[in-house]
Structures are given as C-alpha cells and as structure tokens.
C-alpha cells in the first residue's frame, strides 16, 4: 500500500536549495495529518553530509543516491534514480520544487510512473474525509483558484513554487535515518555528454532570497521613483521589487515582480510603497514578517495587511525615512 510523504531535495553544486526545506516543512504537516513519515530523496555526488540538514528541518528519513553521474543535473539519470526509488518505496505523495529542475523532472516522472501531477501549487492539505491530497493552484490566468485531487493513481504528485511554504525551525537535536541506495546507474543512462559547465558571471537576481524587500508600485509615478527605493534598499541591505503595474509600465524588470503572476516572497521586512494592495499582489507577499506600507490613500487595501502603515505622499515620507535609517546605521 502506498505510504509516506516524499520530497525531492534539490541541491546545486552541493548546496541545498531553500525550496527543499520549505517542502519538508509542508511534508511534515501532511505526514503528521496522515500518521505517516517524511522521506527526502537527495541525489548528487558527495552530498551525504547534507542529509542531516534535511533531518534537522523535519525529515524522518533521507534516501541518498550518491553517484558521479549525478554530479551535475541531467534529466535522464535523475529521472531514473527517482523512478527507481518510487518503485521501491511506493510513496503516497511526492513533492518537487517548481524550479527549472523540478519542472523538468516532475512531468517526466508522472508519465513514467503513470500518475497525475498538479504543477505550481500554492496550497497543499489533506482532506479530512477522503485523506486525499488537496492540491490548490491558480487557474484560468489566475482568475480563480482550483483545488485538484488525484483519486485513482499513486503517488499523488505536485510541484510547489519556491517561497510559498514555510520551513520548520532548524533543530540540531532532531534524529533521523540516512539510507544509501544504489539505483544501478551506468554510462548508458547518460544520454548527453557534459563538455563544460559555464556559470553565469553575475548571480541571477532572486528576490525570493532577500531578507528585506523595498517594493514600488504605480504610485512611484515613473521609473525614476525606483532611484529613491534603491537608496532605501541600500540603507536596509535589501533588494528592490515591484507590483505588476510597474513592470507593465516598463519601469522595472519582470524578475522583480511580486504576486500571483510574479514571485512569491516572504522577507523579514516588506515595504509596499505606492502599491494599492490588489489581491493578486497580496497573494505574493502577505506572509512577509513585517509589512510596512506607504500610500496616500487611507482606504488602500494594502493597509489591511500592513503591520505599519503611513498615510502620505511617498515623495515626502520616503526621504525622511531614508535619512532616519542612515542615521540609525551610522
Ligand atoms: P495601483 O493599483 O494603481 O495603485 C497605486 C497606489 O499608489 C494607489 O493605492 C495610490 O493611492 C498610491 N499612490 C499614488 N501616488 C502616490 C504617492 N505619491 N504616494 C503614496 N501613494 C501613492 N499585480 C501584482 O502586483 N502582481 C501580480 O503578480 C499580479 N498578477 C495579476 C494576475 C492577474 C490574472 C490579474 C488580473 C492581475 C494581476 N495583477 C498583479 C494586477 C493587480 O490586479 C493590480 O492591477 C496591480 O497590483 C496594481 O499595481 P499597483 O498597486 O502598483 O497600482
């Protein structure tokens, strides 16, 4: 009988990606509701040492496949490894990050295993009555939320956007089991030859990793408004992000958009400056630690989710705020 909640733990260059601990946090909740265990699958070369991190964040067992062919991500050896583990362990649920790797692997595995996949989920829960996994994701261009179940096939599989789920607190005393598995990889499984791995010079901007985000909306009045935001971001050691209106106006790049059709973020501090707080924007940031909003309209919906709100013209308020932060830092 299918049992246990599995998470595909993602690593790059031997470093665990944040989405792995986020998924384990959610898997822990689901497994506890089902009275089952959380397994993480960790693939790579010389990655065993990272298994403890997964256990400290909530995994009961970590299955490690350590092999030179898994050093760099290549679809086929990774797919074969996970497929073999799924065949051996018969999980009830398998979760992937909706990253470029997860988006490549999950549909291939779903087809090979012959089960369903719900991509890009923003919510996961166990149905109290049926004990099926309820997988929720935006549908019809984000105009409604669809909850999908996979009734007849196992495992139930989902990809989850990074930044959506909350990791558990790290607990160094947490104990678990590390299981080494051999999946019989051979050179015949490597259908591409890696000649060279070239890293991008500049680290790609990833607003989901920032502790402080200074986000600007249409209320900035133009692209030059972001110069002021950049000053605040620098003073706060944060990054700039934005609403969709600023992206659509061509004031800022799409990679910085927060919201339903942008990124889901959960920084410690989120500044919403000249942002009205449309539902599609809130969907991407309302779980932030502390939300500080400046808006000239006291009825802007952003104030419903803000912890601190300032009603005023940001062109007047922001320079004062920046001055104070700079003073406090000096
Ligand atoms: P506005 O709604 O125009 O708000 C501007 C705010 O600035 C107002 O509240 C105003 O009072 C204030 N303001 C103006 N001047 C000043 C000033 N001088 N000082 C202080 N305050 C001032 N939106 C997203 O952000 N992210 C998404 O991912 C996203 N996805 C979407 C998906 C779908 C399917 C749809 C239909 C919409 C989506 N939207 C998204 C768009 C969303 O509905 C809003 O249109 C958008 O968030 C509005 O951006 P805004 O708050 O910057 O602009």
PDB file of N, CA, C and O and ligand atoms in Angstrom, residues 139-144 161 216-221 242-248 251 254 257-263 270 272-284 294-303 310-317, ligand 1:
ATOM      1  N   UNK A 139      -5.738  29.095 -11.542  1.00  0.00           N
ATOM      2  CA  UNK A 139      -6.150  28.572 -12.853  1.00  0.00           C
ATOM      3  C   UNK A 139      -6.783  29.702 -13.659  1.00  0.00           C
ATOM      4  O   UNK A 139      -7.081  30.761 -13.115  1.00  0.00           O
ATOM      5  N   UNK A 140      -6.993  29.464 -14.926  1.00  0.00           N
ATOM      6  CA  UNK A 140      -7.570  30.460 -15.844  1.00  0.00           C
ATOM      7  C   UNK A 140      -6.893  31.821 -15.686  1.00  0.00           C
ATOM      8  O   UNK A 140      -7.522  32.826 -15.365  1.00  0.00           O
ATOM      9  N   UNK A 141      -5.575  31.801 -15.871  1.00  0.00           N
ATOM     10  CA  UNK A 141      -4.807  33.051 -15.832  1.00  0.00           C
ATOM     11  C   UNK A 141      -4.805  33.697 -14.469  1.00  0.00           C
ATOM     12  O   UNK A 141      -4.566  34.886 -14.345  1.00  0.00           O
ATOM     13  N   UNK A 142      -5.071  32.919 -13.429  1.00  0.00           N
ATOM     14  CA  UNK A 142      -5.015  33.449 -12.077  1.00  0.00           C
ATOM     15  C   UNK A 142      -6.339  34.018 -11.618  1.00  0.00           C
ATOM     16  O   UNK A 142      -6.436  34.574 -10.538  1.00  0.00           O
ATOM     17  N   UNK A 143      -7.381  33.858 -12.417  1.00  0.00           N
ATOM     18  CA  UNK A 143      -8.665  34.444 -12.040  1.00  0.00           C
ATOM     19  C   UNK A 143      -9.445  33.592 -11.054  1.00  0.00           C
ATOM     20  O   UNK A 143     -10.412  34.056 -10.463  1.00  0.00           O
ATOM     21  N   UNK A 144      -9.070  32.330 -10.913  1.00  0.00           N
ATOM     22  CA  UNK A 144      -9.676  31.533  -9.842  1.00  0.00           C
ATOM     23  C   UNK A 144      -8.674  30.524  -9.324  1.00  0.00           C
ATOM     24  O   UNK A 144      -7.671  30.222  -9.983  1.00  0.00           O
ATOM     25  N   UNK A 161       5.726  26.204  -5.808  1.00  0.00           N
ATOM     26  CA  UNK A 161       6.590  27.349  -6.101  1.00  0.00           C
ATOM     27  C   UNK A 161       7.504  27.658  -4.913  1.00  0.00           C
ATOM     28  O   UNK A 161       7.062  27.632  -3.771  1.00  0.00           O
ATOM     29  N   UNK A 216       7.965  48.816  -5.105  1.00  0.00           N
ATOM     30  CA  UNK A 216       7.313  50.030  -5.581  1.00  0.00           C
ATOM     31  C   UNK A 216       6.215  49.745  -6.582  1.00  0.00           C
ATOM     32  O   UNK A 216       6.322  48.826  -7.400  1.00  0.00           O
ATOM     33  N   UNK A 217       5.168  50.571  -6.541  1.00  0.00           N
ATOM     34  CA  UNK A 217       4.037  50.395  -7.457  1.00  0.00           C
ATOM     35  C   UNK A 217       3.819  51.617  -8.320  1.00  0.00           C
ATOM     36  O   UNK A 217       4.675  52.508  -8.405  1.00  0.00           O
ATOM     37  N   UNK A 218       2.632  51.655  -8.929  1.00  0.00           N
ATOM     38  CA  UNK A 218       2.311  52.752  -9.847  1.00  0.00           C
ATOM     39  C   UNK A 218       2.420  54.114  -9.160  1.00  0.00           C
ATOM     40  O   UNK A 218       2.669  55.129  -9.798  1.00  0.00           O
ATOM     41  N   UNK A 219       2.216  54.122  -7.839  1.00  0.00           N
ATOM     42  CA  UNK A 219       2.295  55.367  -7.067  1.00  0.00           C
ATOM     43  C   UNK A 219       3.658  56.030  -7.118  1.00  0.00           C
ATOM     44  O   UNK A 219       3.792  57.195  -6.732  1.00  0.00           O
ATOM     45  N   UNK A 220       4.684  55.323  -7.607  1.00  0.00           N
ATOM     46  CA  UNK A 220       6.008  55.950  -7.746  1.00  0.00           C
ATOM     47  C   UNK A 220       5.982  57.017  -8.830  1.00  0.00           C
ATOM     48  O   UNK A 220       6.819  57.904  -8.847  1.00  0.00           O
ATOM     49  N   UNK A 221       5.055  56.868  -9.765  1.00  0.00           N
ATOM     50  CA  UNK A 221       4.866  57.895 -10.785  1.00  0.00           C
ATOM     51  C   UNK A 221       5.798  57.792 -11.978  1.00  0.00           C
ATOM     52  O   UNK A 221       5.636  58.528 -12.953  1.00  0.00           O
ATOM     53  N   UNK A 242       8.683  44.895  -7.014  1.00  0.00           N
ATOM     54  CA  UNK A 242       7.654  45.793  -7.555  1.00  0.00           C
ATOM     55  C   UNK A 242       6.304  45.100  -7.693  1.00  0.00           C
ATOM     56  O   UNK A 242       6.204  43.878  -7.580  1.00  0.00           O
ATOM     57  N   UNK A 243       5.298  45.914  -7.979  1.00  0.00           N
ATOM     58  CA  UNK A 243       3.985  45.381  -8.358  1.00  0.00           C
ATOM     59  C   UNK A 243       4.000  45.143  -9.866  1.00  0.00           C
ATOM     60  O   UNK A 243       4.932  45.541 -10.560  1.00  0.00           O
ATOM     61  N   UNK A 244       2.932  44.541 -10.351  1.00  0.00           N
ATOM     62  CA  UNK A 244       2.865  44.279 -11.789  1.00  0.00           C
ATOM     63  C   UNK A 244       2.701  45.567 -12.582  1.00  0.00           C
ATOM     64  O   UNK A 244       3.198  45.681 -13.701  1.00  0.00           O
ATOM     65  N   UNK A 245       2.016  46.542 -11.978  1.00  0.00           N
ATOM     66  CA  UNK A 245       1.788  47.798 -12.703  1.00  0.00           C
ATOM     67  C   UNK A 245       3.114  48.435 -13.113  1.00  0.00           C
ATOM     68  O   UNK A 245       3.254  48.945 -14.230  1.00  0.00           O
ATOM     69  N   UNK A 246       4.105  48.387 -12.218  1.00  0.00           N
ATOM     70  CA  UNK A 246       5.415  48.977 -12.535  1.00  0.00           C
ATOM     71  C   UNK A 246       6.118  48.192 -13.638  1.00  0.00           C
ATOM     72  O   UNK A 246       6.824  48.770 -14.459  1.00  0.00           O
ATOM     73  N   UNK A 247       5.918  46.874 -13.629  1.00  0.00           N
ATOM     74  CA  UNK A 247       6.534  46.034 -14.669  1.00  0.00           C
ATOM     75  C   UNK A 247       5.845  46.309 -16.006  1.00  0.00           C
ATOM     76  O   UNK A 247       6.501  46.535 -17.030  1.00  0.00           O
ATOM     77  N   UNK A 248       4.516  46.328 -15.974  1.00  0.00           N
ATOM     78  CA  UNK A 248       3.767  46.564 -17.222  1.00  0.00           C
ATOM     79  C   UNK A 248       4.092  47.937 -17.827  1.00  0.00           C
ATOM     80  O   UNK A 248       4.082  48.111 -19.041  1.00  0.00           O
ATOM     81  N   UNK A 251       8.866  50.127 -16.115  1.00  0.00           N
ATOM     82  CA  UNK A 251       9.744  50.855 -15.199  1.00  0.00           C
ATOM     83  C   UNK A 251      10.807  49.952 -14.603  1.00  0.00           C
ATOM     84  O   UNK A 251      11.813  50.413 -14.107  1.00  0.00           O
ATOM     85  N   UNK A 254      10.797  42.287 -15.112  1.00  0.00           N
ATOM     86  CA  UNK A 254       9.779  41.321 -14.673  1.00  0.00           C
ATOM     87  C   UNK A 254      10.275  40.438 -13.523  1.00  0.00           C
ATOM     88  O   UNK A 254       9.484  40.017 -12.667  1.00  0.00           O
ATOM     89  N   UNK A 257       8.999  41.275 -10.111  1.00  0.00           N
ATOM     90  CA  UNK A 257       7.551  41.382  -9.823  1.00  0.00           C
ATOM     91  C   UNK A 257       7.122  40.408  -8.726  1.00  0.00           C
ATOM     92  O   UNK A 257       7.409  39.218  -8.783  1.00  0.00           O
ATOM     93  N   UNK A 258       6.394  40.945  -7.753  1.00  0.00           N
ATOM     94  CA  UNK A 258       5.838  40.145  -6.667  1.00  0.00           C
ATOM     95  C   UNK A 258       4.359  39.905  -6.957  1.00  0.00           C
ATOM     96  O   UNK A 258       3.663  40.817  -7.400  1.00  0.00           O
ATOM     97  N   UNK A 259       3.887  38.696  -6.697  1.00  0.00           N
ATOM     98  CA  UNK A 259       2.454  38.459  -6.825  1.00  0.00           C
ATOM     99  C   UNK A 259       2.145  37.182  -7.559  1.00  0.00           C
ATOM    100  O   UNK A 259       3.034  36.388  -7.875  1.00  0.00           O
ATOM    101  N   UNK A 260       0.875  37.039  -7.821  1.00  0.00           N
ATOM    102  CA  UNK A 260       0.353  35.801  -8.402  1.00  0.00           C
ATOM    103  C   UNK A 260       1.050  35.407  -9.702  1.00  0.00           C
ATOM    104  O   UNK A 260       1.316  34.247  -9.931  1.00  0.00           O
ATOM    105  N   UNK A 261       1.314  36.388 -10.557  1.00  0.00           N
ATOM    106  CA  UNK A 261       1.995  36.073 -11.812  1.00  0.00           C
ATOM    107  C   UNK A 261       3.462  36.502 -11.751  1.00  0.00           C
ATOM    108  O   UNK A 261       4.143  36.521 -12.769  1.00  0.00           O
ATOM    109  N   UNK A 262       3.926  36.840 -10.553  1.00  0.00           N
ATOM    110  CA  UNK A 262       5.343  37.145 -10.333  1.00  0.00           C
ATOM    111  C   UNK A 262       5.895  36.136  -9.338  1.00  0.00           C
ATOM    112  O   UNK A 262       5.567  34.954  -9.402  1.00  0.00           O
ATOM    113  N   UNK A 263       6.692  36.625  -8.387  1.00  0.00           N
ATOM    114  CA  UNK A 263       7.297  35.724  -7.395  1.00  0.00           C
ATOM    115  C   UNK A 263       6.533  35.781  -6.075  1.00  0.00           C
ATOM    116  O   UNK A 263       5.953  36.810  -5.732  1.00  0.00           O
ATOM    117  N   UNK A 270       8.914  43.773   4.416  1.00  0.00           N
ATOM    118  CA  UNK A 270       8.446  44.101   3.060  1.00  0.00           C
ATOM    119  C   UNK A 270       7.883  45.518   3.071  1.00  0.00           C
ATOM    120  O   UNK A 270       6.922  45.812   3.793  1.00  0.00           O
ATOM    121  N   UNK A 272       5.842  48.223   1.074  1.00  0.00           N
ATOM    122  CA  UNK A 272       4.941  48.373  -0.074  1.00  0.00           C
ATOM    123  C   UNK A 272       4.723  49.871  -0.277  1.00  0.00           C
ATOM    124  O   UNK A 272       4.014  50.517   0.495  1.00  0.00           O
ATOM    125  N   UNK A 273       5.359  50.416  -1.315  1.00  0.00           N
ATOM    126  CA  UNK A 273       5.373  51.872  -1.487  1.00  0.00           C
ATOM    127  C   UNK A 273       4.622  52.262  -2.750  1.00  0.00           C
ATOM    128  O   UNK A 273       5.002  51.835  -3.858  1.00  0.00           O
ATOM    129  N   UNK A 274       3.525  52.958  -2.584  1.00  0.00           N
ATOM    130  CA  UNK A 274       2.707  53.325  -3.737  1.00  0.00           C
ATOM    131  C   UNK A 274       2.083  52.108  -4.402  1.00  0.00           C
ATOM    132  O   UNK A 274       1.906  52.066  -5.612  1.00  0.00           O
ATOM    133  N   UNK A 275       1.769  51.130  -3.572  1.00  0.00           N
ATOM    134  CA  UNK A 275       1.125  49.891  -4.065  1.00  0.00           C
ATOM    135  C   UNK A 275      -0.252  49.811  -3.423  1.00  0.00           C
ATOM    136  O   UNK A 275      -0.371  49.915  -2.192  1.00  0.00           O
ATOM    137  N   UNK A 276      -1.281  49.602  -4.238  1.00  0.00           N
ATOM    138  CA  UNK A 276      -2.639  49.649  -3.683  1.00  0.00           C
ATOM    139  C   UNK A 276      -2.961  48.434  -2.816  1.00  0.00           C
ATOM    140  O   UNK A 276      -3.707  48.529  -1.855  1.00  0.00           O
ATOM    141  N   UNK A 277      -2.384  47.253  -3.192  1.00  0.00           N
ATOM    142  CA  UNK A 277      -2.682  46.036  -2.426  1.00  0.00           C
ATOM    143  C   UNK A 277      -3.766  45.206  -3.083  1.00  0.00           C
ATOM    144  O   UNK A 277      -4.625  44.635  -2.394  1.00  0.00           O
ATOM    145  N   UNK A 278      -3.703  45.105  -4.425  1.00  0.00           N
ATOM    146  CA  UNK A 278      -4.653  44.243  -5.143  1.00  0.00           C
ATOM    147  C   UNK A 278      -4.431  42.800  -4.695  1.00  0.00           C
ATOM    148  O   UNK A 278      -3.317  42.431  -4.318  1.00  0.00           O
ATOM    149  N   UNK A 279      -5.504  42.020  -4.763  1.00  0.00           N
ATOM    150  CA  UNK A 279      -5.469  40.634  -4.275  1.00  0.00           C
ATOM    151  C   UNK A 279      -4.331  39.840  -4.915  1.00  0.00           C
ATOM    152  O   UNK A 279      -3.656  39.048  -4.267  1.00  0.00           O
ATOM    153  N   UNK A 280      -4.075  40.116  -6.215  1.00  0.00           N
ATOM    154  CA  UNK A 280      -3.017  39.371  -6.920  1.00  0.00           C
ATOM    155  C   UNK A 280      -1.639  39.760  -6.400  1.00  0.00           C
ATOM    156  O   UNK A 280      -0.703  38.979  -6.494  1.00  0.00           O
ATOM    157  N   UNK A 281      -1.501  40.974  -5.889  1.00  0.00           N
ATOM    158  CA  UNK A 281      -0.219  41.372  -5.300  1.00  0.00           C
ATOM    159  C   UNK A 281      -0.079  40.753  -3.908  1.00  0.00           C
ATOM    160  O   UNK A 281       0.959  40.173  -3.584  1.00  0.00           O
ATOM    161  N   UNK A 282      -1.162  40.839  -3.120  1.00  0.00           N
ATOM    162  CA  UNK A 282      -1.121  40.313  -1.750  1.00  0.00           C
ATOM    163  C   UNK A 282      -0.770  38.830  -1.747  1.00  0.00           C
ATOM    164  O   UNK A 282      -0.051  38.350  -0.870  1.00  0.00           O
ATOM    165  N   UNK A 283      -1.267  38.097  -2.766  1.00  0.00           N
ATOM    166  CA  UNK A 283      -1.027  36.646  -2.840  1.00  0.00           C
ATOM    167  C   UNK A 283       0.463  36.338  -2.823  1.00  0.00           C
ATOM    168  O   UNK A 283       0.858  35.258  -2.396  1.00  0.00           O
ATOM    169  N   UNK A 284       1.284  37.287  -3.246  1.00  0.00           N
ATOM    170  CA  UNK A 284       2.722  37.027  -3.328  1.00  0.00           C
ATOM    171  C   UNK A 284       3.524  37.529  -2.149  1.00  0.00           C
ATOM    172  O   UNK A 284       4.720  37.256  -2.070  1.00  0.00           O
ATOM    173  N   UNK A 294       3.382  52.541   2.609  1.00  0.00           N
ATOM    174  CA  UNK A 294       3.165  53.994   2.487  1.00  0.00           C
ATOM    175  C   UNK A 294       2.237  54.190   1.298  1.00  0.00           C
ATOM    176  O   UNK A 294       2.509  53.700   0.190  1.00  0.00           O
ATOM    177  N   UNK A 295       1.144  54.884   1.547  1.00  0.00           N
ATOM    178  CA  UNK A 295       0.180  55.120   0.476  1.00  0.00           C
ATOM    179  C   UNK A 295      -0.563  56.417   0.789  1.00  0.00           C
ATOM    180  O   UNK A 295      -0.874  56.696   1.954  1.00  0.00           O
ATOM    181  N   UNK A 296      -0.849  57.198  -0.248  1.00  0.00           N
ATOM    182  CA  UNK A 296      -1.505  58.481   0.035  1.00  0.00           C
ATOM    183  C   UNK A 296      -3.004  58.323   0.291  1.00  0.00           C
ATOM    184  O   UNK A 296      -3.639  59.248   0.796  1.00  0.00           O
ATOM    185  N   UNK A 297      -3.528  57.131  -0.035  1.00  0.00           N
ATOM    186  CA  UNK A 297      -4.962  56.912   0.209  1.00  0.00           C
ATOM    187  C   UNK A 297      -5.152  56.046   1.450  1.00  0.00           C
ATOM    188  O   UNK A 297      -4.644  54.918   1.510  1.00  0.00           O
ATOM    189  N   UNK A 298      -5.901  56.568   2.440  1.00  0.00           N
ATOM    190  CA  UNK A 298      -6.061  55.793   3.683  1.00  0.00           C
ATOM    191  C   UNK A 298      -6.969  54.581   3.496  1.00  0.00           C
ATOM    192  O   UNK A 298      -7.054  53.727   4.372  1.00  0.00           O
ATOM    193  N   UNK A 299      -7.648  54.495   2.345  1.00  0.00           N
ATOM    194  CA  UNK A 299      -8.510  53.326   2.132  1.00  0.00           C
ATOM    195  C   UNK A 299      -7.846  52.274   1.236  1.00  0.00           C
ATOM    196  O   UNK A 299      -8.492  51.328   0.805  1.00  0.00           O
ATOM    197  N   UNK A 300      -6.547  52.433   0.957  1.00  0.00           N
ATOM    198  CA  UNK A 300      -5.865  51.436   0.108  1.00  0.00           C
ATOM    199  C   UNK A 300      -5.874  50.084   0.821  1.00  0.00           C
ATOM    200  O   UNK A 300      -5.552  50.008   2.014  1.00  0.00           O
ATOM    201  N   UNK A 301      -6.244  49.015   0.112  1.00  0.00           N
ATOM    202  CA  UNK A 301      -6.335  47.693   0.762  1.00  0.00           C
ATOM    203  C   UNK A 301      -5.014  47.172   1.323  1.00  0.00           C
ATOM    204  O   UNK A 301      -5.016  46.286   2.169  1.00  0.00           O
ATOM    205  N   UNK A 302      -3.893  47.759   0.907  1.00  0.00           N
ATOM    206  CA  UNK A 302      -2.597  47.311   1.454  1.00  0.00           C
ATOM    207  C   UNK A 302      -2.575  47.487   2.967  1.00  0.00           C
ATOM    208  O   UNK A 302      -1.938  46.725   3.693  1.00  0.00           O
ATOM    209  N   UNK A 303      -3.327  48.497   3.455  1.00  0.00           N
ATOM    210  CA  UNK A 303      -3.322  48.752   4.898  1.00  0.00           C
ATOM    211  C   UNK A 303      -4.023  47.624   5.677  1.00  0.00           C
ATOM    212  O   UNK A 303      -3.816  47.490   6.873  1.00  0.00           O
ATOM    213  N   UNK A 310       1.724  54.121   6.807  1.00  0.00           N
ATOM    214  CA  UNK A 310       1.888  55.575   6.815  1.00  0.00           C
ATOM    215  C   UNK A 310       1.030  56.135   5.690  1.00  0.00           C
ATOM    216  O   UNK A 310       1.211  55.748   4.522  1.00  0.00           O
ATOM    217  N   UNK A 311       0.078  56.988   6.042  1.00  0.00           N
ATOM    218  CA  UNK A 311      -0.741  57.624   5.006  1.00  0.00           C
ATOM    219  C   UNK A 311      -0.051  58.933   4.637  1.00  0.00           C
ATOM    220  O   UNK A 311       0.114  59.811   5.491  1.00  0.00           O
ATOM    221  N   UNK A 312       0.394  58.990   3.384  1.00  0.00           N
ATOM    222  CA  UNK A 312       1.079  60.201   2.956  1.00  0.00           C
ATOM    223  C   UNK A 312       1.701  60.034   1.585  1.00  0.00           C
ATOM    224  O   UNK A 312       1.692  58.942   1.015  1.00  0.00           O
ATOM    225  N   UNK A 313       2.240  61.132   1.093  1.00  0.00           N
ATOM    226  CA  UNK A 313       2.890  61.129  -0.220  1.00  0.00           C
ATOM    227  C   UNK A 313       4.291  60.544  -0.038  1.00  0.00           C
ATOM    228  O   UNK A 313       5.102  61.079   0.733  1.00  0.00           O
ATOM    229  N   UNK A 314       4.567  59.464  -0.757  1.00  0.00           N
ATOM    230  CA  UNK A 314       5.847  58.800  -0.521  1.00  0.00           C
ATOM    231  C   UNK A 314       7.034  59.675  -0.903  1.00  0.00           C
ATOM    232  O   UNK A 314       8.124  59.504  -0.365  1.00  0.00           O
ATOM    233  N   UNK A 315       6.819  60.632  -1.804  1.00  0.00           N
ATOM    234  CA  UNK A 315       7.927  61.528  -2.171  1.00  0.00           C
ATOM    235  C   UNK A 315       8.352  62.399  -0.997  1.00  0.00           C
ATOM    236  O   UNK A 315       9.470  62.886  -0.939  1.00  0.00           O
ATOM    237  N   UNK A 316       7.403  62.592  -0.058  1.00  0.00           N
ATOM    238  CA  UNK A 316       7.753  63.391   1.125  1.00  0.00           C
ATOM    239  C   UNK A 316       8.212  62.474   2.269  1.00  0.00           C
ATOM    240  O   UNK A 316       9.150  62.790   2.986  1.00  0.00           O
ATOM    241  N   UNK A 317       7.507  61.344   2.423  1.00  0.00           N
ATOM    242  CA  UNK A 317       7.781  60.467   3.574  1.00  0.00           C
ATOM    243  C   UNK A 317       9.095  59.709   3.406  1.00  0.00           C
ATOM    244  O   UNK A 317       9.887  59.600   4.349  1.00  0.00           O
TER     245      UNK A 317
HETATM  246  P1  LIG B   1      -2.384  50.793  -8.451  1.00  0.00           P
HETATM  247  O1  LIG B   1      -3.436  49.818  -8.137  1.00  0.00           O
HETATM  248  O2  LIG B   1      -2.647  51.809  -9.488  1.00  0.00           O
HETATM  249  O3  LIG B   1      -2.039  51.530  -7.084  1.00  0.00           O
HETATM  250  C1  LIG B   1      -1.208  52.632  -6.951  1.00  0.00           C
HETATM  251  C2  LIG B   1      -1.289  53.080  -5.493  1.00  0.00           C
HETATM  252  O4  LIG B   1      -0.351  54.107  -5.270  1.00  0.00           O
HETATM  253  C3  LIG B   1      -2.657  53.616  -5.105  1.00  0.00           C
HETATM  254  O5  LIG B   1      -3.113  52.938  -3.950  1.00  0.00           O
HETATM  255  C4  LIG B   1      -2.407  55.089  -4.806  1.00  0.00           C
HETATM  256  O6  LIG B   1      -3.186  55.562  -3.749  1.00  0.00           O
HETATM  257  C5  LIG B   1      -0.941  55.073  -4.429  1.00  0.00           C
HETATM  258  N1  LIG B   1      -0.246  56.339  -4.717  1.00  0.00           N
HETATM  259  C6  LIG B   1      -0.292  57.110  -5.825  1.00  0.00           C
HETATM  260  N2  LIG B   1       0.542  58.152  -5.722  1.00  0.00           N
HETATM  261  C7  LIG B   1       1.126  58.053  -4.502  1.00  0.00           C
HETATM  262  C8  LIG B   1       2.091  58.853  -3.794  1.00  0.00           C
HETATM  263  N3  LIG B   1       2.647  59.947  -4.341  1.00  0.00           N
HETATM  264  N4  LIG B   1       2.446  58.477  -2.550  1.00  0.00           N
HETATM  265  C9  LIG B   1       1.912  57.362  -1.979  1.00  0.00           C
HETATM  266  N5  LIG B   1       0.992  56.571  -2.591  1.00  0.00           N
HETATM  267  C10 LIG B   1       0.627  56.917  -3.850  1.00  0.00           C
HETATM  268  N6  LIG B   1      -0.335  42.605  -9.655  1.00  0.00           N
HETATM  269  C11 LIG B   1       0.837  42.397  -8.994  1.00  0.00           C
HETATM  270  O7  LIG B   1       1.343  43.297  -8.323  1.00  0.00           O
HETATM  271  N7  LIG B   1       1.459  41.187  -9.090  1.00  0.00           N
HETATM  272  C12 LIG B   1       0.959  40.156  -9.796  1.00  0.00           C
HETATM  273  O8  LIG B   1       1.592  39.108  -9.852  1.00  0.00           O
HETATM  274  C13 LIG B   1      -0.282  40.348 -10.487  1.00  0.00           C
HETATM  275  N8  LIG B   1      -0.857  39.337 -11.183  1.00  0.00           N
HETATM  276  C14 LIG B   1      -2.078  39.530 -11.763  1.00  0.00           C
HETATM  277  C15 LIG B   1      -2.734  38.459 -12.390  1.00  0.00           C
HETATM  278  C16 LIG B   1      -3.995  38.637 -12.960  1.00  0.00           C
HETATM  279  C17 LIG B   1      -4.655  37.491 -13.610  1.00  0.00           C
HETATM  280  C18 LIG B   1      -4.590  39.915 -12.911  1.00  0.00           C
HETATM  281  C19 LIG B   1      -5.966  40.117 -13.492  1.00  0.00           C
HETATM  282  C20 LIG B   1      -3.962  40.977 -12.292  1.00  0.00           C
HETATM  283  C21 LIG B   1      -2.699  40.817 -11.727  1.00  0.00           C
HETATM  284  N9  LIG B   1      -2.032  41.870 -11.074  1.00  0.00           N
HETATM  285  C22 LIG B   1      -0.879  41.617 -10.413  1.00  0.00           C
HETATM  286  C23 LIG B   1      -2.519  43.268 -11.198  1.00  0.00           C
HETATM  287  C24 LIG B   1      -3.266  43.758  -9.984  1.00  0.00           C
HETATM  288  O9  LIG B   1      -4.627  43.428 -10.117  1.00  0.00           O
HETATM  289  C25 LIG B   1      -3.123  45.284  -9.851  1.00  0.00           C
HETATM  290  O10 LIG B   1      -3.559  45.877 -11.040  1.00  0.00           O
HETATM  291  C26 LIG B   1      -1.698  45.736  -9.570  1.00  0.00           C
HETATM  292  O11 LIG B   1      -1.159  45.038  -8.474  1.00  0.00           O
HETATM  293  C27 LIG B   1      -1.717  47.217  -9.251  1.00  0.00           C
HETATM  294  O12 LIG B   1      -0.423  47.694  -9.061  1.00  0.00           O
HETATM  295  P2  LIG B   1      -0.164  48.952  -8.121  1.00  0.00           P
HETATM  296  O13 LIG B   1      -0.657  48.687  -6.754  1.00  0.00           O
HETATM  297  O14 LIG B   1       1.261  49.310  -8.296  1.00  0.00           O
HETATM  298  O15 LIG B   1      -1.011  50.099  -8.853  1.00  0.00           O
END
